[in-house]
């Protein structure tokens, strides 16, 4: 009886995953890389120029814009909900635990939106701006390019509670990470590849304090170098680069760091800690081209999560508020 129940449970989980994948695939099918070819032909070059300028002024902006897209897609889908300010009708996602005080790049998106509204009013969605800006940020820092599917619409609401539950924590275990990505229709390969975004950007002391004082799977010299700027107790502390080797370049050094037990976050090192993803981490550490190819493919898949198309959403005139 228990065996039958277990079998039914596995079957229902498989059915759920297949249904989710079907929904995601159907939504992606409505997107097109040429969506703005006639309605706003200068859209892509406008976004690219603005992103390059922003990254030139502050290389950390590249990581910030990529992270905005990720934090958008994992909450309600890629619908620009992360950009909405709080209103009387709902509390936005900016104050959620994974976002508060750490999400950056909103001003760059505002600038891009203003430029596009001047060129092509009410045409280019904020969700598409986030997707293209993420790609252009990676390219600006030496990473791979990919064809961005376009045609996402913007949501008219946001979800603080979903941001607090669906975005993986820096303290996540490997099983938690795999489950969080699987719920979005992303594979273990997608998860490991997308984690490579941590080849750039920084983390706050509070997010790696536990790792440098409590974890045992960490290079002793690496931990000691970080403790000087991140006290064991209390607030404050310095930010540290997620990739200590090449913090301002998009490359595969992140994976070499993991093999050397120099991952900054607990969740980073979980990818290489005697588990099912060890071999893939070794592969990416050895092959920049494999990482680049898998990362680009995973970004396309992530960009199709829960998208709104047609009359399901709107094109916001201001990315911070509903029309």
mmCIF file of C-alpha atoms in Angstrom:
data_model
loop_
_atom_site.group_PDB
_atom_site.id
_atom_site.type_symbol
_atom_site.label_atom_id
_atom_site.label_comp_id
_atom_site.label_asym_id
_atom_site.label_seq_id
_atom_site.Cartn_x
_atom_site.Cartn_y
_atom_site.Cartn_z
ATOM 1 C CA UNK A 1 0.000 0.000 0.000
ATOM 2 C CA UNK A 2 2.792 2.382 0.965
ATOM 3 C CA UNK A 3 4.646 1.486 -2.219
ATOM 4 C CA UNK A 4 1.572 2.304 -4.326
ATOM 5 C CA UNK A 5 1.167 5.605 -2.491
ATOM 6 C CA UNK A 6 4.818 6.447 -3.099
ATOM 7 C CA UNK A 7 4.425 5.566 -6.788
ATOM 8 C CA UNK A 8 1.315 7.780 -7.079
ATOM 9 C CA UNK A 9 3.192 10.617 -5.378
ATOM 10 C CA UNK A 10 6.104 10.351 -7.821
ATOM 11 C CA UNK A 11 3.688 10.133 -10.746
ATOM 12 C CA UNK A 12 1.772 13.241 -9.618
ATOM 13 C CA UNK A 13 5.030 15.155 -9.129
ATOM 14 C CA UNK A 14 6.135 14.155 -12.637
ATOM 15 C CA UNK A 15 2.750 15.194 -14.044
ATOM 16 C CA UNK A 16 3.041 18.549 -12.289
ATOM 17 C CA UNK A 17 6.527 19.127 -13.690
ATOM 18 C CA UNK A 18 5.387 18.202 -17.223
ATOM 19 C CA UNK A 19 2.386 20.545 -16.924
ATOM 20 C CA UNK A 20 4.628 23.366 -15.699
ATOM 21 C CA UNK A 21 7.081 22.805 -18.534
ATOM 22 C CA UNK A 22 4.196 22.864 -21.038
ATOM 23 C CA UNK A 23 2.897 26.173 -19.693
ATOM 24 C CA UNK A 24 6.380 27.701 -19.768
ATOM 25 C CA UNK A 25 6.979 26.446 -23.309
ATOM 26 C CA UNK A 26 3.636 27.864 -24.495
ATOM 27 C CA UNK A 27 4.457 31.276 -23.040
ATOM 28 C CA UNK A 28 7.909 31.278 -24.593
ATOM 29 C CA UNK A 29 6.407 30.399 -27.976
ATOM 30 C CA UNK A 30 4.616 33.750 -27.998
ATOM 31 C CA UNK A 31 7.872 35.671 -27.667
ATOM 32 C CA UNK A 32 10.025 36.672 -30.625
ATOM 33 C CA UNK A 33 13.495 38.218 -30.994
ATOM 34 C CA UNK A 34 12.076 40.587 -33.647
ATOM 35 C CA UNK A 35 9.110 41.777 -31.585
ATOM 36 C CA UNK A 36 10.142 45.470 -31.827
ATOM 37 C CA UNK A 37 11.566 45.345 -35.360
ATOM 38 C CA UNK A 38 8.857 47.619 -36.758
ATOM 39 C CA UNK A 39 7.334 49.239 -33.667
ATOM 40 C CA UNK A 40 10.642 50.418 -32.139
ATOM 41 C CA UNK A 41 13.616 49.474 -34.323
ATOM 42 C CA UNK A 42 16.111 51.433 -32.179
ATOM 43 C CA UNK A 43 15.063 49.713 -28.933
ATOM 44 C CA UNK A 44 17.900 47.210 -28.652
ATOM 45 C CA UNK A 45 20.715 49.588 -29.560
ATOM 46 C CA UNK A 46 19.300 52.179 -27.148
ATOM 47 C CA UNK A 47 19.367 49.683 -24.283
ATOM 48 C CA UNK A 48 22.857 48.444 -25.185
ATOM 49 C CA UNK A 49 24.296 51.964 -25.346
ATOM 50 C CA UNK A 50 22.830 52.926 -21.974
ATOM 51 C CA UNK A 51 24.030 49.715 -20.309
ATOM 52 C CA UNK A 52 27.549 50.107 -21.677
ATOM 53 C CA UNK A 53 27.696 53.673 -20.403
ATOM 54 C CA UNK A 54 26.471 52.632 -16.947
ATOM 55 C CA UNK A 55 28.949 49.752 -16.705
ATOM 56 C CA UNK A 56 31.758 52.023 -17.846
ATOM 57 C CA UNK A 57 30.966 54.374 -14.953
ATOM 58 C CA UNK A 58 30.669 51.534 -12.426
ATOM 59 C CA UNK A 59 31.528 47.952 -13.410
ATOM 60 C CA UNK A 60 29.482 46.642 -10.490
ATOM 61 C CA UNK A 61 26.364 47.877 -12.305
ATOM 62 C CA UNK A 62 26.654 44.937 -14.693
ATOM 63 C CA UNK A 63 26.126 42.469 -11.851
ATOM 64 C CA UNK A 64 23.307 44.598 -10.453
ATOM 65 C CA UNK A 65 21.339 44.603 -13.720
ATOM 66 C CA UNK A 66 21.784 40.849 -14.174
ATOM 67 C CA UNK A 67 20.590 40.265 -10.606
ATOM 68 C CA UNK A 68 17.507 42.466 -11.171
ATOM 69 C CA UNK A 69 16.432 40.218 -14.043
ATOM 70 C CA UNK A 70 16.953 37.070 -11.947
ATOM 71 C CA UNK A 71 15.067 38.480 -8.950
ATOM 72 C CA UNK A 72 12.280 39.566 -11.292
ATOM 73 C CA UNK A 73 11.867 36.207 -13.043
ATOM 74 C CA UNK A 74 11.794 34.132 -9.846
ATOM 75 C CA UNK A 75 8.871 36.140 -8.440
ATOM 76 C CA UNK A 76 5.635 35.961 -10.490
ATOM 77 C CA UNK A 77 7.713 35.370 -13.632
ATOM 78 C CA UNK A 78 9.626 37.844 -15.822
ATOM 79 C CA UNK A 79 7.064 40.640 -15.529
ATOM 80 C CA UNK A 80 9.042 43.595 -14.081
ATOM 81 C CA UNK A 81 7.203 43.239 -10.761
ATOM 82 C CA UNK A 82 10.526 43.785 -8.968
ATOM 83 C CA UNK A 83 10.591 47.389 -10.226
ATOM 84 C CA UNK A 84 7.267 48.445 -8.703
ATOM 85 C CA UNK A 85 7.290 50.798 -5.731
ATOM 86 C CA UNK A 86 4.898 50.224 -2.814
ATOM 87 C CA UNK A 87 1.367 51.563 -3.262
ATOM 88 C CA UNK A 88 -1.822 51.689 -1.242
ATOM 89 C CA UNK A 89 -2.979 48.513 -3.006
ATOM 90 C CA UNK A 90 0.083 46.307 -2.537
ATOM 91 C CA UNK A 91 3.530 46.174 -0.964
ATOM 92 C CA UNK A 92 6.235 45.795 -3.576
ATOM 93 C CA UNK A 93 9.145 43.378 -3.654
ATOM 94 C CA UNK A 94 11.953 45.861 -3.009
ATOM 95 C CA UNK A 95 11.634 45.478 0.761
ATOM 96 C CA UNK A 96 11.718 41.656 0.728
ATOM 97 C CA UNK A 97 14.513 39.974 2.671
ATOM 98 C CA UNK A 98 16.559 38.966 -0.402
ATOM 99 C CA UNK A 99 16.137 42.450 -1.962
ATOM 100 C CA UNK A 100 16.178 45.087 0.782
ATOM 101 C CA UNK A 101 19.318 47.180 0.757
ATOM 102 C CA UNK A 102 20.986 44.990 -1.841
ATOM 103 C CA UNK A 103 19.176 45.390 -5.179
ATOM 104 C CA UNK A 104 20.768 48.094 -7.315
ATOM 105 C CA UNK A 105 20.417 49.430 -10.836
ATOM 106 C CA UNK A 106 16.891 50.844 -10.654
ATOM 107 C CA UNK A 107 18.130 54.262 -11.820
ATOM 108 C CA UNK A 108 19.707 52.737 -14.926
ATOM 109 C CA UNK A 109 16.408 51.062 -15.830
ATOM 110 C CA UNK A 110 14.598 54.386 -15.251
ATOM 111 C CA UNK A 111 17.001 56.115 -17.647
ATOM 112 C CA UNK A 112 16.546 53.465 -20.326
ATOM 113 C CA UNK A 113 12.775 53.595 -19.975
ATOM 114 C CA UNK A 114 12.751 57.393 -20.311
ATOM 115 C CA UNK A 115 14.839 57.162 -23.489
ATOM 116 C CA UNK A 116 12.531 54.532 -24.991
ATOM 117 C CA UNK A 117 9.375 56.442 -24.035
ATOM 118 C CA UNK A 118 10.769 59.429 -25.920
ATOM 119 C CA UNK A 119 11.547 57.265 -28.958
ATOM 120 C CA UNK A 120 8.560 54.920 -28.959
ATOM 121 C CA UNK A 121 5.902 55.804 -26.372
ATOM 122 C CA UNK A 122 4.141 52.896 -24.595
ATOM 123 C CA UNK A 123 5.879 50.302 -26.747
ATOM 124 C CA UNK A 124 8.817 48.627 -24.982
ATOM 125 C CA UNK A 125 7.958 46.863 -21.731
ATOM 126 C CA UNK A 126 9.992 47.169 -18.551
ATOM 127 C CA UNK A 127 10.196 43.359 -18.421
ATOM 128 C CA UNK A 128 11.869 43.288 -21.823
ATOM 129 C CA UNK A 129 14.223 46.095 -20.784
ATOM 130 C CA UNK A 130 15.338 43.973 -17.810
ATOM 131 C CA UNK A 131 15.925 40.936 -20.035
ATOM 132 C CA UNK A 132 17.947 42.843 -22.639
ATOM 133 C CA UNK A 133 19.893 44.856 -20.050
ATOM 134 C CA UNK A 134 20.925 41.606 -18.320
ATOM 135 C CA UNK A 135 22.312 40.235 -21.604
ATOM 136 C CA UNK A 136 24.082 43.493 -22.462
ATOM 137 C CA UNK A 137 25.609 43.676 -18.968
ATOM 138 C CA UNK A 138 27.144 40.229 -19.360
ATOM 139 C CA UNK A 139 28.529 41.132 -22.784
ATOM 140 C CA UNK A 140 29.923 44.445 -21.490
ATOM 141 C CA UNK A 141 31.925 42.523 -18.884
ATOM 142 C CA UNK A 142 33.362 40.028 -21.356
ATOM 143 C CA UNK A 143 30.733 37.293 -21.162
ATOM 144 C CA UNK A 144 28.698 35.505 -23.837
ATOM 145 C CA UNK A 145 25.799 36.910 -25.815
ATOM 146 C CA UNK A 146 22.485 35.274 -26.627
ATOM 147 C CA UNK A 147 19.333 36.079 -28.560
ATOM 148 C CA UNK A 148 16.768 37.601 -26.210
ATOM 149 C CA UNK A 149 13.181 36.615 -26.884
ATOM 150 C CA UNK A 150 10.932 39.689 -26.652
ATOM 151 C CA UNK A 151 7.280 40.552 -26.170
ATOM 152 C CA UNK A 152 6.863 40.280 -22.400
ATOM 153 C CA UNK A 153 4.229 42.519 -20.848
ATOM 154 C CA UNK A 154 4.487 44.193 -17.442
ATOM 155 C CA UNK A 155 2.513 43.098 -14.391
ATOM 156 C CA UNK A 156 0.113 45.386 -12.550
ATOM 157 C CA UNK A 157 1.012 44.003 -9.123
ATOM 158 C CA UNK A 158 3.926 42.646 -7.105
ATOM 159 C CA UNK A 159 4.317 40.068 -4.347
ATOM 160 C CA UNK A 160 6.397 40.672 -1.236
ATOM 161 C CA UNK A 161 5.500 37.233 0.154
ATOM 162 C CA UNK A 162 6.585 35.400 -3.016
ATOM 163 C CA UNK A 163 9.870 37.322 -3.064
ATOM 164 C CA UNK A 164 10.477 36.149 0.487
ATOM 165 C CA UNK A 165 9.733 32.495 -0.317
ATOM 166 C CA UNK A 166 10.873 31.884 -3.917
ATOM 167 C CA UNK A 167 14.271 33.601 -4.029
ATOM 168 C CA UNK A 168 16.979 31.223 -2.755
ATOM 169 C CA UNK A 169 18.835 32.269 0.397
ATOM 170 C CA UNK A 170 22.653 32.553 0.654
ATOM 171 C CA UNK A 171 22.378 29.846 3.316
ATOM 172 C CA UNK A 172 20.572 27.389 1.003
ATOM 173 C CA UNK A 173 21.595 23.758 0.769
ATOM 174 C CA UNK A 174 22.120 22.040 -2.586
ATOM 175 C CA UNK A 175 18.771 20.237 -2.325
ATOM 176 C CA UNK A 176 17.007 23.528 -1.572
ATOM 177 C CA UNK A 177 18.641 25.210 -4.578
ATOM 178 C CA UNK A 178 17.769 22.343 -6.917
ATOM 179 C CA UNK A 179 14.157 22.369 -5.714
ATOM 180 C CA UNK A 180 13.826 26.158 -6.053
ATOM 181 C CA UNK A 181 15.013 26.062 -9.660
ATOM 182 C CA UNK A 182 12.969 22.960 -10.506
ATOM 183 C CA UNK A 183 9.822 24.785 -9.372
ATOM 184 C CA UNK A 184 10.572 27.342 -12.095
ATOM 185 C CA UNK A 185 11.052 24.649 -14.742
ATOM 186 C CA UNK A 186 14.853 24.904 -14.651
ATOM 187 C CA UNK A 187 17.179 21.891 -14.527
ATOM 188 C CA UNK A 188 20.156 21.196 -12.291
ATOM 189 C CA UNK A 189 22.419 22.182 -15.206
ATOM 190 C CA UNK A 190 20.539 25.479 -15.510
ATOM 191 C CA UNK A 191 20.965 26.060 -11.776
ATOM 192 C CA UNK A 192 24.718 25.475 -11.773
ATOM 193 C CA UNK A 193 25.208 27.547 -14.929
ATOM 194 C CA UNK A 194 23.080 30.458 -13.690
ATOM 195 C CA UNK A 195 24.950 30.428 -10.380
ATOM 196 C CA UNK A 196 27.966 31.426 -12.470
ATOM 197 C CA UNK A 197 26.485 34.926 -12.482
ATOM 198 C CA UNK A 198 28.358 35.153 -9.172
ATOM 199 C CA UNK A 199 31.508 35.566 -11.220
ATOM 200 C CA UNK A 200 30.766 39.266 -10.746
ATOM 201 C CA UNK A 201 29.195 41.433 -8.091
ATOM 202 C CA UNK A 202 29.514 41.633 -4.319
ATOM 203 C CA UNK A 203 27.814 40.269 -1.214
ATOM 204 C CA UNK A 204 27.137 41.917 2.129
ATOM 205 C CA UNK A 205 28.937 40.721 5.256
ATOM 206 C CA UNK A 206 25.663 39.480 6.766
ATOM 207 C CA UNK A 207 25.276 37.063 3.855
ATOM 208 C CA UNK A 208 28.700 35.389 4.190
ATOM 209 C CA UNK A 209 29.356 35.807 7.935
ATOM 210 C CA UNK A 210 28.038 32.330 8.744
ATOM 211 C CA UNK A 211 30.236 30.754 6.088
ATOM 212 C CA UNK A 212 33.539 32.304 7.156
ATOM 213 C CA UNK A 213 33.016 31.583 10.855
ATOM 214 C CA UNK A 214 31.082 28.292 10.839
ATOM 215 C CA UNK A 215 31.592 26.329 7.610
ATOM 216 C CA UNK A 216 34.343 23.716 7.479
ATOM 217 C CA UNK A 217 34.473 23.346 3.673
ATOM 218 C CA UNK A 218 36.350 26.629 3.237
ATOM 219 C CA UNK A 219 39.983 27.443 2.502
ATOM 220 C CA UNK A 220 41.504 28.633 5.793
ATOM 221 C CA UNK A 221 43.455 31.518 4.297
ATOM 222 C CA UNK A 222 40.405 32.692 2.342
ATOM 223 C CA UNK A 223 38.253 32.666 5.477
ATOM 224 C CA UNK A 224 40.885 34.532 7.486
ATOM 225 C CA UNK A 225 41.205 37.249 4.833
ATOM 226 C CA UNK A 226 37.455 37.885 4.983
ATOM 227 C CA UNK A 227 37.111 37.898 8.775
ATOM 228 C CA UNK A 228 39.125 41.097 9.033
ATOM 229 C CA UNK A 229 36.343 43.009 7.299
ATOM 230 C CA UNK A 230 33.363 41.050 8.617
ATOM 231 C CA UNK A 231 33.085 40.742 12.416
ATOM 232 C CA UNK A 232 31.603 37.583 13.900
ATOM 233 C CA UNK A 233 28.854 39.481 15.693
ATOM 234 C CA UNK A 234 26.948 42.718 15.307
ATOM 235 C CA UNK A 235 25.950 44.643 12.238
ATOM 236 C CA UNK A 236 28.041 46.334 9.613
ATOM 237 C CA UNK A 237 31.015 44.796 7.921
ATOM 238 C CA UNK A 238 32.399 45.137 4.437
ATOM 239 C CA UNK A 239 31.083 43.895 1.133
ATOM 240 C CA UNK A 240 33.237 41.254 -0.529
ATOM 241 C CA UNK A 241 33.491 40.163 -4.169
ATOM 242 C CA UNK A 242 31.596 36.968 -5.001
ATOM 243 C CA UNK A 243 34.520 36.021 -7.242
ATOM 244 C CA UNK A 244 37.782 36.874 -5.490
ATOM 245 C CA UNK A 245 39.857 35.961 -8.575
ATOM 246 C CA UNK A 246 38.410 38.267 -11.244
ATOM 247 C CA UNK A 247 35.661 40.311 -9.528
ATOM 248 C CA UNK A 248 35.003 42.680 -12.412
ATOM 249 C CA UNK A 249 34.976 40.254 -15.333
ATOM 250 C CA UNK A 250 32.445 37.727 -16.532
ATOM 251 C CA UNK A 251 34.386 34.461 -16.829
ATOM 252 C CA UNK A 252 34.488 30.934 -15.400
ATOM 253 C CA UNK A 253 36.787 31.743 -12.441
ATOM 254 C CA UNK A 254 33.840 31.330 -10.043
ATOM 255 C CA UNK A 255 33.951 27.566 -10.583
ATOM 256 C CA UNK A 256 37.695 27.338 -10.007
ATOM 257 C CA UNK A 257 37.095 29.158 -6.738
ATOM 258 C CA UNK A 258 34.541 26.511 -5.723
ATOM 259 C CA UNK A 259 36.972 23.672 -6.493
ATOM 260 C CA UNK A 260 39.515 25.482 -4.267
ATOM 261 C CA UNK A 261 36.857 25.878 -1.509
ATOM 262 C CA UNK A 262 36.861 29.631 -1.992
ATOM 263 C CA UNK A 263 33.150 30.156 -2.636
ATOM 264 C CA UNK A 264 31.983 33.260 -0.765
ATOM 265 C CA UNK A 265 28.436 32.167 0.090
ATOM 266 C CA UNK A 266 27.395 28.908 1.706
ATOM 267 C CA UNK A 267 25.005 28.395 -1.216
ATOM 268 C CA UNK A 268 27.902 28.832 -3.667
ATOM 269 C CA UNK A 269 30.087 26.174 -2.062
ATOM 270 C CA UNK A 270 27.128 23.786 -1.884
ATOM 271 C CA UNK A 271 27.532 23.332 -5.652
ATOM 272 C CA UNK A 272 30.894 21.676 -4.964
ATOM 273 C CA UNK A 273 30.679 19.802 -1.701
ATOM 274 C CA UNK A 274 30.524 16.107 -2.516
ATOM 275 C CA UNK A 275 27.105 16.292 -4.139
ATOM 276 C CA UNK A 276 25.468 15.658 -7.502
ATOM 277 C CA UNK A 277 26.716 18.893 -9.111
ATOM 278 C CA UNK A 278 30.444 18.454 -8.384
ATOM 279 C CA UNK A 279 31.231 17.060 -11.832
ATOM 280 C CA UNK A 280 29.505 19.938 -13.620
ATOM 281 C CA UNK A 281 31.416 22.488 -11.517
ATOM 282 C CA UNK A 282 34.668 20.765 -12.505
ATOM 283 C CA UNK A 283 33.607 20.855 -16.166
ATOM 284 C CA UNK A 284 32.851 24.571 -16.066
ATOM 285 C CA UNK A 285 36.110 25.282 -14.212
ATOM 286 C CA UNK A 286 37.998 23.497 -16.996
ATOM 287 C CA UNK A 287 36.002 24.759 -19.987
ATOM 288 C CA UNK A 288 35.092 28.458 -20.363
ATOM 289 C CA UNK A 289 33.283 27.662 -23.617
ATOM 290 C CA UNK A 290 31.025 25.022 -22.027
ATOM 291 C CA UNK A 291 30.118 27.412 -19.228
ATOM 292 C CA UNK A 292 29.407 30.266 -21.646
ATOM 293 C CA UNK A 293 27.228 28.070 -23.840
ATOM 294 C CA UNK A 294 25.236 26.594 -20.936
ATOM 295 C CA UNK A 295 24.870 29.967 -19.228
ATOM 296 C CA UNK A 296 23.478 31.609 -22.373
ATOM 297 C CA UNK A 297 20.988 28.756 -22.912
ATOM 298 C CA UNK A 298 19.906 28.879 -19.267
ATOM 299 C CA UNK A 299 19.361 32.644 -19.447
ATOM 300 C CA UNK A 300 17.015 32.172 -22.412
ATOM 301 C CA UNK A 301 15.063 29.547 -20.466
ATOM 302 C CA UNK A 302 14.945 31.688 -17.326
ATOM 303 C CA UNK A 303 13.749 34.637 -19.405
ATOM 304 C CA UNK A 304 10.638 32.663 -20.345
ATOM 305 C CA UNK A 305 9.425 31.965 -16.808
ATOM 306 C CA UNK A 306 5.816 33.052 -16.255
ATOM 307 C CA UNK A 307 5.837 35.754 -18.914
ATOM 308 C CA UNK A 308 2.743 37.841 -19.598
ATOM 309 C CA UNK A 309 1.892 38.404 -23.257
ATOM 310 C CA UNK A 310 -0.773 40.217 -25.232
ATOM 311 C CA UNK A 311 -3.589 41.570 -23.076
ATOM 312 C CA UNK A 312 -2.341 39.739 -19.949
ATOM 313 C CA UNK A 313 -0.326 42.764 -18.856
ATOM 314 C CA UNK A 314 0.523 46.320 -19.834
ATOM 315 C CA UNK A 315 3.468 48.384 -21.031
ATOM 316 C CA UNK A 316 4.207 50.662 -18.103
ATOM 317 C CA UNK A 317 5.104 54.235 -18.946
ATOM 318 C CA UNK A 318 7.089 54.414 -15.715
ATOM 319 C CA UNK A 319 8.641 51.140 -14.562
ATOM 320 C CA UNK A 320 8.088 52.034 -10.898
ATOM 321 C CA UNK A 321 4.309 52.251 -11.078
ATOM 322 C CA UNK A 322 1.285 50.855 -12.831
ATOM 323 C CA UNK A 323 -0.254 53.040 -15.550
#
